[in-house]
Structures are given as structure tokens and as C-alpha cells.
């Protein structure tokens, strides 16, 4: 049975190889012909050409065709050497996907390159194969993924695919730089400045960057969008400590209600991002008196996963302390993963998007329209109003830069140097 299946695959490969050779031969004949008048024979050849391309598309060998200029967005293997090379490259990609199962292949593997980068990588593969060093190329192919956060690569892959889809209808004579510049202007009609900046970063990763003038134009488009946004931007929502206390008071005696309230409470006091809350394990949660220590396995600014620790006030015997201990006791009776926040039905770890959804719904139930990130913003401002200095807030919340934290903080008398006594005099007067 296995021999029959293998023979069938080999027959199919030979058939596709024959089709590819015929296409290559016809393309060669078309290039050599200087006849401009379309004859009946030419028309028939084009019809055969289109029919064979359609067969390749149906078989899955060719992803997309734009007849007669483009045969495939992939290389069509037409001889033994090309087939071996294609298999080696496919093996490198497959190995990367296997070793990084968290990558969502539905949006494309973020290894693809364009322009000179693609030509360089292709020539490198050829030379490495001749020298017997393909294992080094395999490692090189993994570098773009391993050098960046998985979420970043997924976002870049999605942005590049969106751009490629948009530019399909553009004339082939346009350079990638021109295509991207036009795409960015079109995208600015419906997307915000942060999306435009992400699209620019994704393009630079896949290509050779931008020329000085194009880079200036792209920068101007993004800045112009930011100015438009500033005219209509609403003040971001901040979740107050009173709202979090209200959510704790609303907890019902069931596991789901306790989990949802704890998502909000731990995220608020620990200044947790959704991804950090998703990765939190019970072994990362330690209490010492009235202080809670949370180990952050991989913070946004800790891509090497050295680990960060954040400390928050957690009065022993308080309502939130009882909530944590009660939920921990429930979790200890359930076999499965060590993650704090799990799916109640199947025990799998909650994803960052699930954490965000739970926080949004729980806050809405308390009468507040806010997101998970509003918890982080609210806690940062609560610490500032409580007299905690800027550097301490930055360390607690794991902000990488001063500018990043300042975007979160609102203007307040304490932040501008007023003391408790001066504030009291002002209120009393």
C-alpha cells in the first residue's frame, strides 16, 4: 500500500515537472519571438498556457498566477538539482515551524524576504549546498524568528501579507518601494498611526529599507496621521482602585467568578500585561506578609527571558488576599497545568486575547467601559497619586523607557512637586 502511494506521488511529481518544463519552453519561445501580430496559433498557445497554469494552481504547486508574466510566487522545480534545493529549503522552514509551534502559519511564515534580500538568500542557499553547509543555512533561516518576539513576528507577517495583497493589481513596473509608499497612503485612510508604523517596520524587515526621500515621505505620512488623531483623541480610560475593590466584592461562590475577578485584581496590582498574566504560574506567585511577589517569566522588554519580579501591596487577610487563597485552593484540587489562569472546561492555559476579553467583560459588569490595559494605566496613576516616585513606578511596571511610562501618567499635583501638606492647604482654602 505504501509503495502504491509512493508511486502515485512520484507519478504526480513527474507530471507536474513535465508541465513546468512545457511552461518554461513556451516562455522561452515567446521571448525569442518578435512577432507582434496575434495569430490563431498564438491564441491557442495562450489558452494552453492558461489551462496548464490552472492545473498547477488546483494541484497546490503554484500559489498564484498572473498570466503570462508570473508563473508562481514560488520557484517551480524543473530538474533534479532544483527539486533537491527546494526540498532543503522546505525542510528548513518545516523544521522552524516544528520547533516554534506557537507561530500561526495561517498568516504565513515570517521568513519570506523580498527584493535584494530574497536574491541574497537564494544565492546563499546555492553556495551553501555546493559546500555542504546547508545546516548553517537552516540556522540562518530561524534567526528572524528567534531574534524577535513571536507576537512581533506574527504582526509583521500579517502586515506584509496585507501589503502584498493590496499591491497585486498594481503595474509590475513599480518598485517595491513605490508600491509600499502608495499602500501606506491608502492604509492611512482607515488605519491609525501605530498601524502605519508597524507596516513600515514590517516592510523594512522584509526588504532593504527605504531610500532617504521615501523614508522621509513615510515618516511624514505617519506624523500627519498622529496629528489628525490628536485632534479627536479621547482621554484613555483609567481603572480606579475602587472599581477593582467593587469587582472583588461582587465575586460569587464559583470558580469562574473567582478566576475572572482575580484576572482583574492581579493584573491591576501587578501591572500585568495580558501576555504576562497569561504566562503566570502558581510557582511564580509568592506571598510574604503583606507583600506579594510575582515572577514575570518574559516581560515585553525582557526578550531573553532572564525573568523580572514585581512586588505589590497585598494585605494579609484582606478581601483580595482571601480571593487569591480561595482560588488557589480550588486550583490545587484540579490536575493539569500549573498556570494560574486556565479554561474552566478543559484546563488549558488562557491566551492573552482570552485574558483581555475576561477583563473587559468583568469591568463592564462593574459598570466600567475599559480594556485590560486600562488596569495597567490606572495602577500606574494610582501609584503616582500615592506618592511613589517615577523611577519606582517604571521598575514596578517594567517599562523600558521614561517616555513609555509618561504616556500612561496623567498630570497631577504630586507629580509636579506638591507635598501632602500643600495639597491639604489648597483643598482647605
Short mmCIF file of C-alpha atoms in Angstrom, two decimals:
data_model
loop_
_atom_site.label_atom_id
_atom_site.label_comp_id
_atom_site.label_asym_id
_atom_site.label_seq_id
_atom_site.Cartn_x
_atom_site.Cartn_y
_atom_site.Cartn_z
CA UNK A 1 0.00 0.00 0.00
CA UNK A 2 2.84 2.35 0.89
CA UNK A 3 4.62 1.51 -2.40
CA UNK A 4 1.45 2.30 -4.33
CA UNK A 5 1.09 5.67 -2.57
CA UNK A 6 4.77 6.47 -3.18
CA UNK A 7 4.48 5.55 -6.86
CA UNK A 8 1.39 7.77 -7.13
CA UNK A 9 3.27 10.71 -5.65
CA UNK A 10 6.22 10.12 -7.95
CA UNK A 11 3.92 9.93 -10.99
CA UNK A 12 2.27 13.19 -9.93
CA UNK A 13 5.66 14.84 -9.46
CA UNK A 14 6.77 13.74 -12.92
CA UNK A 15 3.53 15.09 -14.38
CA UNK A 16 3.94 18.47 -12.69
CA UNK A 17 7.60 18.61 -13.69
CA UNK A 18 6.61 17.97 -17.33
CA UNK A 19 4.02 20.76 -17.15
CA UNK A 20 6.58 23.14 -15.66
CA UNK A 21 9.07 22.32 -18.44
CA UNK A 22 6.43 22.97 -21.09
CA UNK A 23 5.64 26.33 -19.48
CA UNK A 24 9.33 27.21 -19.37
CA UNK A 25 9.74 26.20 -23.03
CA UNK A 26 6.74 28.28 -24.13
CA UNK A 27 8.00 31.26 -22.13
CA UNK A 28 11.38 30.90 -23.84
CA UNK A 29 9.74 30.72 -27.27
CA UNK A 30 7.66 33.80 -26.51
CA UNK A 31 10.76 35.75 -25.52
CA UNK A 32 12.56 34.79 -28.74
CA UNK A 33 9.64 35.75 -30.95
CA UNK A 34 9.44 39.33 -32.18
CA UNK A 35 6.09 38.87 -33.89
CA UNK A 36 3.66 41.49 -32.66
CA UNK A 37 0.60 40.28 -34.58
CA UNK A 38 -1.51 37.85 -32.61
CA UNK A 39 -2.22 34.81 -34.78
CA UNK A 40 -4.65 31.97 -34.22
CA UNK A 41 -1.74 29.79 -33.11
CA UNK A 42 -0.64 32.38 -30.56
CA UNK A 43 -4.15 32.47 -29.16
CA UNK A 44 -4.19 28.68 -28.87
CA UNK A 45 -0.81 28.66 -27.12
CA UNK A 46 -2.02 31.23 -24.59
CA UNK A 47 -5.13 29.15 -23.95
CA UNK A 48 -3.00 26.03 -23.35
CA UNK A 49 -0.71 28.12 -21.16
CA UNK A 50 -3.62 29.30 -19.01
CA UNK A 51 -5.05 25.78 -18.79
CA UNK A 52 -1.77 24.34 -17.55
CA UNK A 53 -1.31 27.14 -15.06
CA UNK A 54 -4.79 26.44 -13.73
CA UNK A 55 -3.82 22.79 -13.25
CA UNK A 56 -0.80 23.86 -11.24
CA UNK A 57 -2.97 26.12 -9.10
CA UNK A 58 -5.50 23.35 -8.47
CA UNK A 59 -2.73 20.93 -7.51
CA UNK A 60 -1.34 23.39 -4.99
CA UNK A 61 2.11 23.61 -6.61
CA UNK A 62 1.52 27.18 -7.79
CA UNK A 63 0.04 29.52 -5.22
CA UNK A 64 -0.99 32.27 -7.60
CA UNK A 65 -0.61 33.20 -11.23
CA UNK A 66 -0.73 36.40 -13.23
CA UNK A 67 -0.51 35.05 -16.77
CA UNK A 68 1.69 35.35 -18.66
CA UNK A 69 4.20 37.39 -16.66
CA UNK A 70 4.31 35.41 -13.43
CA UNK A 71 4.21 31.65 -13.18
CA UNK A 72 4.39 31.37 -9.42
CA UNK A 73 5.29 33.23 -6.28
CA UNK A 74 7.44 30.12 -5.59
CA UNK A 75 10.19 28.56 -7.67
CA UNK A 76 8.96 25.71 -9.89
CA UNK A 77 11.40 22.82 -9.67
CA UNK A 78 12.18 21.62 -13.19
CA UNK A 79 15.17 19.31 -12.64
CA UNK A 80 16.70 17.06 -10.01
CA UNK A 81 19.03 19.73 -8.65
CA UNK A 82 16.24 22.27 -8.32
CA UNK A 83 14.00 19.70 -6.65
CA UNK A 84 16.71 18.86 -4.11
CA UNK A 85 17.27 22.55 -3.38
CA UNK A 86 13.56 23.16 -2.97
CA UNK A 87 13.27 20.21 -0.60
CA UNK A 88 16.15 21.50 1.52
CA UNK A 89 14.61 24.96 1.85
CA UNK A 90 11.20 23.43 2.61
CA UNK A 91 12.85 21.25 5.25
CA UNK A 92 14.42 24.31 6.87
CA UNK A 93 11.06 26.07 7.01
CA UNK A 94 9.28 22.94 8.30
CA UNK A 95 11.91 22.46 11.00
CA UNK A 96 11.47 26.06 12.13
CA UNK A 97 7.70 25.66 12.34
CA UNK A 98 8.09 22.42 14.29
CA UNK A 99 10.49 23.99 16.78
CA UNK A 100 8.24 27.07 17.10
CA UNK A 101 4.68 25.69 17.26
CA UNK A 102 3.46 29.00 18.65
CA UNK A 103 3.84 30.56 15.20
CA UNK A 104 0.50 30.89 13.45
CA UNK A 105 1.16 29.53 9.97
CA UNK A 106 -2.23 30.74 8.74
CA UNK A 107 -0.74 34.20 8.28
CA UNK A 108 2.42 32.95 6.62
CA UNK A 109 5.84 32.02 7.91
CA UNK A 110 7.73 35.24 8.68
CA UNK A 111 10.87 34.01 6.90
CA UNK A 112 9.99 35.39 3.48
CA UNK A 113 12.11 38.19 2.11
CA UNK A 114 11.75 40.41 -0.91
CA UNK A 115 13.95 42.26 -3.37
CA UNK A 116 17.68 42.01 -2.84
CA UNK A 117 17.21 40.09 0.41
CA UNK A 118 15.45 37.29 -1.46
CA UNK A 119 18.17 37.19 -4.12
CA UNK A 120 20.89 37.15 -1.47
CA UNK A 121 19.28 34.31 0.47
CA UNK A 122 18.71 32.27 -2.70
CA UNK A 123 22.32 32.64 -3.81
CA UNK A 124 23.47 31.79 -0.28
CA UNK A 125 21.44 28.56 -0.37
CA UNK A 126 23.05 27.58 -3.69
CA UNK A 127 26.58 28.22 -2.46
CA UNK A 128 25.95 26.52 0.88
CA UNK A 129 24.57 23.44 -0.86
CA UNK A 130 27.67 23.16 -3.03
CA UNK A 131 29.88 23.49 0.05
CA UNK A 132 27.82 21.03 2.11
CA UNK A 133 26.88 23.70 4.65
CA UNK A 134 23.10 23.60 4.41
CA UNK A 135 22.81 23.07 8.17
CA UNK A 136 24.19 26.59 8.62
CA UNK A 137 21.57 27.98 6.25
CA UNK A 138 18.91 26.18 8.29
CA UNK A 139 20.09 28.03 11.39
CA UNK A 140 20.19 31.29 9.48
CA UNK A 141 16.60 30.78 8.37
CA UNK A 142 15.48 30.60 12.01
CA UNK A 143 17.24 33.81 13.02
CA UNK A 144 14.43 36.26 12.05
CA UNK A 145 12.02 34.38 14.32
CA UNK A 146 14.36 33.79 17.23
CA UNK A 147 15.66 37.37 17.24
CA UNK A 148 12.22 38.85 17.84
CA UNK A 149 9.19 38.22 19.99
CA UNK A 150 6.72 35.75 18.48
CA UNK A 151 3.92 38.32 18.71
CA UNK A 152 6.07 40.84 16.82
CA UNK A 153 6.86 38.40 14.01
CA UNK A 154 3.21 37.41 13.68
CA UNK A 155 2.22 41.07 13.46
CA UNK A 156 4.93 41.79 10.86
CA UNK A 157 3.94 38.76 8.79
CA UNK A 158 0.33 39.89 8.81
CA UNK A 159 1.25 43.43 7.79
CA UNK A 160 3.45 42.25 4.91
CA UNK A 161 0.75 39.91 3.65
CA UNK A 162 -1.81 42.73 3.75
CA UNK A 163 0.52 44.94 1.72
CA UNK A 164 1.26 42.21 -0.82
CA UNK A 165 -2.46 41.50 -1.30
CA UNK A 166 -3.19 45.20 -1.81
CA UNK A 167 -0.45 45.71 -4.41
CA UNK A 168 -1.36 42.74 -6.63
CA UNK A 169 -3.31 44.92 -9.03
CA UNK A 170 -0.50 47.49 -9.44
CA UNK A 171 1.66 47.57 -12.59
CA UNK A 172 4.64 45.23 -12.45
CA UNK A 173 6.92 48.13 -13.39
CA UNK A 174 6.51 49.74 -9.96
CA UNK A 175 9.31 49.07 -7.50
CA UNK A 176 8.60 47.60 -4.07
CA UNK A 177 9.41 50.97 -2.52
CA UNK A 178 6.88 52.76 -4.70
CA UNK A 179 4.27 50.09 -4.02
CA UNK A 180 4.76 50.39 -0.29
CA UNK A 181 4.60 54.20 -0.30
CA UNK A 182 1.29 54.15 -2.19
CA UNK A 183 -0.02 51.38 0.04
CA UNK A 184 0.80 53.35 3.19
CA UNK A 185 -1.13 56.40 1.96
CA UNK A 186 -4.12 54.19 1.17
CA UNK A 187 -3.86 52.46 4.56
CA UNK A 188 -3.81 55.84 6.32
CA UNK A 189 -7.42 56.37 5.20
CA UNK A 190 -8.63 53.64 7.55
CA UNK A 191 -5.81 52.83 9.99
CA UNK A 192 -4.17 54.65 12.86
CA UNK A 193 -0.61 55.90 13.14
CA UNK A 194 0.51 52.88 15.18
CA UNK A 195 -0.66 50.53 12.40
CA UNK A 196 1.18 52.62 9.83
CA UNK A 197 4.38 52.50 11.89
CA UNK A 198 4.03 48.72 12.23
CA UNK A 199 3.55 48.38 8.46
CA UNK A 200 6.73 50.42 7.86
CA UNK A 201 8.74 48.28 10.29
CA UNK A 202 7.45 45.09 8.65
CA UNK A 203 8.40 46.34 5.20
CA UNK A 204 11.92 47.22 6.32
CA UNK A 205 12.34 43.76 7.83
CA UNK A 206 11.42 42.01 4.58
CA UNK A 207 13.18 44.43 2.24
CA UNK A 208 16.32 46.55 2.11
CA UNK A 209 14.88 49.53 3.91
CA UNK A 210 13.85 52.76 2.23
CA UNK A 211 15.72 55.42 0.32
CA UNK A 212 16.22 58.71 2.21
CA UNK A 213 13.44 60.54 0.35
CA UNK A 214 10.98 57.64 0.62
CA UNK A 215 11.83 57.30 4.30
CA UNK A 216 11.02 60.98 4.83
CA UNK A 217 7.70 60.62 2.99
CA UNK A 218 6.75 57.60 5.11
CA UNK A 219 7.67 59.47 8.29
CA UNK A 220 5.56 62.44 7.20
CA UNK A 221 2.55 60.22 6.49
CA UNK A 222 2.76 58.68 9.97
CA UNK A 223 3.26 62.06 11.68
CA UNK A 224 0.35 63.57 9.75
CA UNK A 225 -1.87 60.73 10.93
CA UNK A 226 -0.78 61.31 14.53
CA UNK A 227 -1.69 64.98 14.29
CA UNK A 228 -5.15 64.07 12.98
CA UNK A 229 -5.61 61.60 15.82
CA UNK A 230 -4.61 64.15 18.44
CA UNK A 231 -7.49 66.42 17.37
CA UNK A 232 -10.14 63.82 18.15
CA UNK A 233 -8.41 61.54 20.65
CA UNK A 234 -10.37 60.82 23.79
CA UNK A 235 -8.59 60.55 27.10
CA UNK A 236 -7.68 56.90 27.75
CA UNK A 237 -9.66 55.14 30.45
CA UNK A 238 -8.08 54.50 33.83
CA UNK A 239 -9.46 51.84 36.14
CA UNK A 240 -9.51 53.04 39.75
CA UNK A 241 -8.71 51.05 42.88
CA UNK A 242 -12.35 51.48 43.92
CA UNK A 243 -13.51 49.70 40.78
CA UNK A 244 -11.19 46.77 41.47
CA UNK A 245 -12.46 46.58 45.07
CA UNK A 246 -16.03 46.59 43.75
CA UNK A 247 -15.24 43.64 41.47
CA UNK A 248 -13.79 41.70 44.40
CA UNK A 249 -16.97 42.40 46.41
CA UNK A 250 -19.11 41.10 43.52
CA UNK A 251 -17.42 37.67 43.43
CA UNK A 252 -19.81 34.73 43.61
CA UNK A 253 -19.06 31.35 45.08
CA UNK A 254 -17.97 29.64 41.87
CA UNK A 255 -14.64 29.02 40.19
CA UNK A 256 -15.29 31.09 37.07
CA UNK A 257 -16.38 34.18 39.00
CA UNK A 258 -13.32 33.93 41.24
CA UNK A 259 -10.98 33.46 38.28
CA UNK A 260 -12.38 36.46 36.41
CA UNK A 261 -12.12 38.72 39.46
CA UNK A 262 -8.56 37.51 40.08
CA UNK A 263 -7.61 38.29 36.47
CA UNK A 264 -8.58 41.91 37.08
CA UNK A 265 -7.11 42.13 40.60
CA UNK A 266 -3.71 40.57 39.89
CA UNK A 267 -3.39 42.46 36.60
CA UNK A 268 -4.15 45.75 38.36
CA UNK A 269 -1.87 45.41 41.39
CA UNK A 270 0.90 43.61 39.48
CA UNK A 271 0.74 45.99 36.47
CA UNK A 272 0.49 42.89 34.28
CA UNK A 273 0.18 42.98 30.53
CA UNK A 274 -2.27 40.44 29.10
CA UNK A 275 0.55 38.21 27.85
CA UNK A 276 2.27 38.33 31.26
CA UNK A 277 -0.97 37.35 33.02
CA UNK A 278 -1.44 34.51 30.54
CA UNK A 279 2.02 33.08 31.31
CA UNK A 280 1.74 33.43 35.11
CA UNK A 281 2.15 30.16 37.04
CA UNK A 282 1.35 29.37 40.65
CA UNK A 283 5.07 28.79 41.20
CA UNK A 284 5.55 32.44 40.23
CA UNK A 285 3.25 33.74 43.00
CA UNK A 286 4.77 34.15 46.47
CA UNK A 287 3.39 35.99 49.49
CA UNK A 288 5.43 37.30 52.38
CA UNK A 289 3.40 39.11 55.00
CA UNK A 290 1.61 41.98 53.35
CA UNK A 291 3.64 41.81 50.15
CA UNK A 292 3.01 39.74 47.03
CA UNK A 293 5.85 38.85 44.68
CA UNK A 294 5.09 37.93 41.09
CA UNK A 295 7.74 36.49 38.82
CA UNK A 296 7.32 37.64 35.21
CA UNK A 297 8.86 34.94 33.07
CA UNK A 298 9.10 37.02 29.90
CA UNK A 299 8.29 40.71 30.01
CA UNK A 300 7.84 42.78 26.87
CA UNK A 301 11.27 44.34 27.42
CA UNK A 302 12.86 41.06 28.55
CA UNK A 303 13.03 39.10 25.30
CA UNK A 304 15.93 36.99 26.59
CA UNK A 305 13.60 35.74 29.35
CA UNK A 306 16.01 36.45 32.19
CA UNK A 307 12.93 36.97 34.32
CA UNK A 308 11.65 40.02 36.18
CA UNK A 309 9.97 40.32 39.56
CA UNK A 310 7.33 42.78 40.59
CA UNK A 311 6.17 43.45 44.15
CA UNK A 312 2.81 44.81 45.22
CA UNK A 313 1.00 45.57 48.46
CA UNK A 314 -1.23 42.65 49.40
CA UNK A 315 -2.55 42.98 52.98
CA UNK A 316 -2.83 39.58 54.62
CA UNK A 317 -6.45 38.76 55.40
CA UNK A 318 -7.83 41.39 53.02
CA UNK A 319 -10.65 40.54 50.61
CA UNK A 320 -8.28 40.25 47.65
CA UNK A 321 -5.94 38.06 49.70
CA UNK A 322 -8.83 35.74 50.60
CA UNK A 323 -9.84 35.63 46.93
CA UNK A 324 -6.35 34.58 45.90
CA UNK A 325 -6.06 31.88 48.55
CA UNK A 326 -9.53 30.52 47.90
CA UNK A 327 -8.92 30.27 44.15
CA UNK A 328 -5.50 28.72 44.73
CA UNK A 329 -7.10 26.06 46.92
CA UNK A 330 -9.57 25.27 44.13
CA UNK A 331 -6.75 25.02 41.60
CA UNK A 332 -4.78 22.62 43.81
CA UNK A 333 -7.62 20.09 43.57
CA UNK A 334 -7.55 20.09 39.77
CA UNK A 335 -4.88 18.08 37.93
CA UNK A 336 -3.29 19.72 34.95
CA UNK A 337 -1.16 22.71 34.13
CA UNK A 338 0.43 24.98 36.72
CA UNK A 339 -0.86 28.15 35.05
CA UNK A 340 -2.90 30.44 37.29
CA UNK A 341 -5.49 31.34 34.66
CA UNK A 342 -6.95 28.33 32.85
CA UNK A 343 -10.00 27.44 30.83
CA UNK A 344 -12.53 26.09 33.33
CA UNK A 345 -13.79 23.40 30.93
CA UNK A 346 -10.58 21.83 29.60
CA UNK A 347 -7.81 23.18 31.87
CA UNK A 348 -5.79 24.76 29.05
CA UNK A 349 -3.86 27.98 29.59
CA UNK A 350 -5.81 31.11 28.73
CA UNK A 351 -4.41 33.06 25.79
CA UNK A 352 -3.63 36.79 26.05
CA UNK A 353 -6.73 37.58 23.98
CA UNK A 354 -8.86 35.50 26.36
CA UNK A 355 -7.36 37.37 29.33
CA UNK A 356 -8.20 40.69 27.64
CA UNK A 357 -11.75 39.56 26.93
CA UNK A 358 -12.34 38.42 30.53
CA UNK A 359 -11.03 41.72 31.91
CA UNK A 360 -13.22 43.76 29.55
CA UNK A 361 -16.36 41.77 30.40
CA UNK A 362 -15.67 41.82 34.15
CA UNK A 363 -15.13 45.58 34.14
CA UNK A 364 -18.31 46.05 32.10
CA UNK A 365 -20.24 44.05 34.71
CA UNK A 366 -18.97 46.56 37.29
CA UNK A 367 -20.25 49.44 35.15
CA UNK A 368 -16.92 50.49 33.62
CA UNK A 369 -16.19 50.51 29.89
CA UNK A 370 -12.47 49.75 29.78
CA UNK A 371 -9.88 47.29 28.49
CA UNK A 372 -7.32 45.10 30.20
CA UNK A 373 -4.64 47.70 29.50
CA UNK A 374 -6.74 50.28 31.37
CA UNK A 375 -5.87 48.33 34.53
CA UNK A 376 -2.17 48.94 33.93
CA UNK A 377 -2.77 52.62 33.25
CA UNK A 378 -4.98 53.01 36.30
CA UNK A 379 -2.49 51.33 38.63
CA UNK A 380 0.41 53.46 37.39
CA UNK A 381 -1.56 56.64 38.12
CA UNK A 382 -2.71 55.26 41.47
CA UNK A 383 0.91 54.70 42.49
CA UNK A 384 1.85 58.21 41.37
CA UNK A 385 -1.02 59.76 43.35
CA UNK A 386 0.07 57.71 46.36
CA UNK A 387 3.48 59.39 46.30
CA UNK A 388 5.53 56.64 44.61
CA UNK A 389 8.33 58.23 42.60
CA UNK A 390 8.64 57.95 38.84
CA UNK A 391 11.59 55.55 38.77
CA UNK A 392 9.93 53.15 41.20
CA UNK A 393 6.77 53.05 39.06
CA UNK A 394 8.90 52.41 35.99
CA UNK A 395 10.66 49.47 37.65
CA UNK A 396 7.46 48.02 39.08
CA UNK A 397 5.66 48.13 35.74
CA UNK A 398 8.70 47.04 33.71
CA UNK A 399 8.65 49.99 31.35
CA UNK A 400 11.69 50.12 29.10
CA UNK A 401 11.89 53.91 28.75
CA UNK A 402 10.85 57.05 30.59
CA UNK A 403 8.90 58.19 27.54
CA UNK A 404 6.92 54.95 27.53
CA UNK A 405 5.77 55.48 31.12
CA UNK A 406 4.98 59.18 30.65
CA UNK A 407 2.38 58.21 28.03
CA UNK A 408 0.49 56.44 30.81
CA UNK A 409 0.66 59.07 33.56
CA UNK A 410 -1.77 61.94 33.87
CA UNK A 411 -0.82 65.36 35.20
CA UNK A 412 -1.16 65.55 38.97
CA UNK A 413 -0.04 67.91 41.75
CA UNK A 414 2.14 65.23 43.35
CA UNK A 415 3.92 64.56 40.06
CA UNK A 416 4.73 68.27 39.85
CA UNK A 417 6.29 68.54 43.30
CA UNK A 418 3.45 69.42 45.68
CA UNK A 419 3.65 67.89 49.16
CA UNK A 420 0.82 66.36 51.16
CA UNK A 421 0.65 69.45 53.40
CA UNK A 422 0.43 71.82 50.44
CA UNK A 423 -2.32 69.77 48.89
CA UNK A 424 -4.24 69.81 52.15
CA UNK A 425 -3.91 73.60 52.46
CA UNK A 426 -5.11 74.01 48.88
CA UNK A 427 -8.19 71.85 49.48
CA UNK A 428 -8.95 73.54 52.80
CA UNK A 429 -8.58 77.06 51.40
#
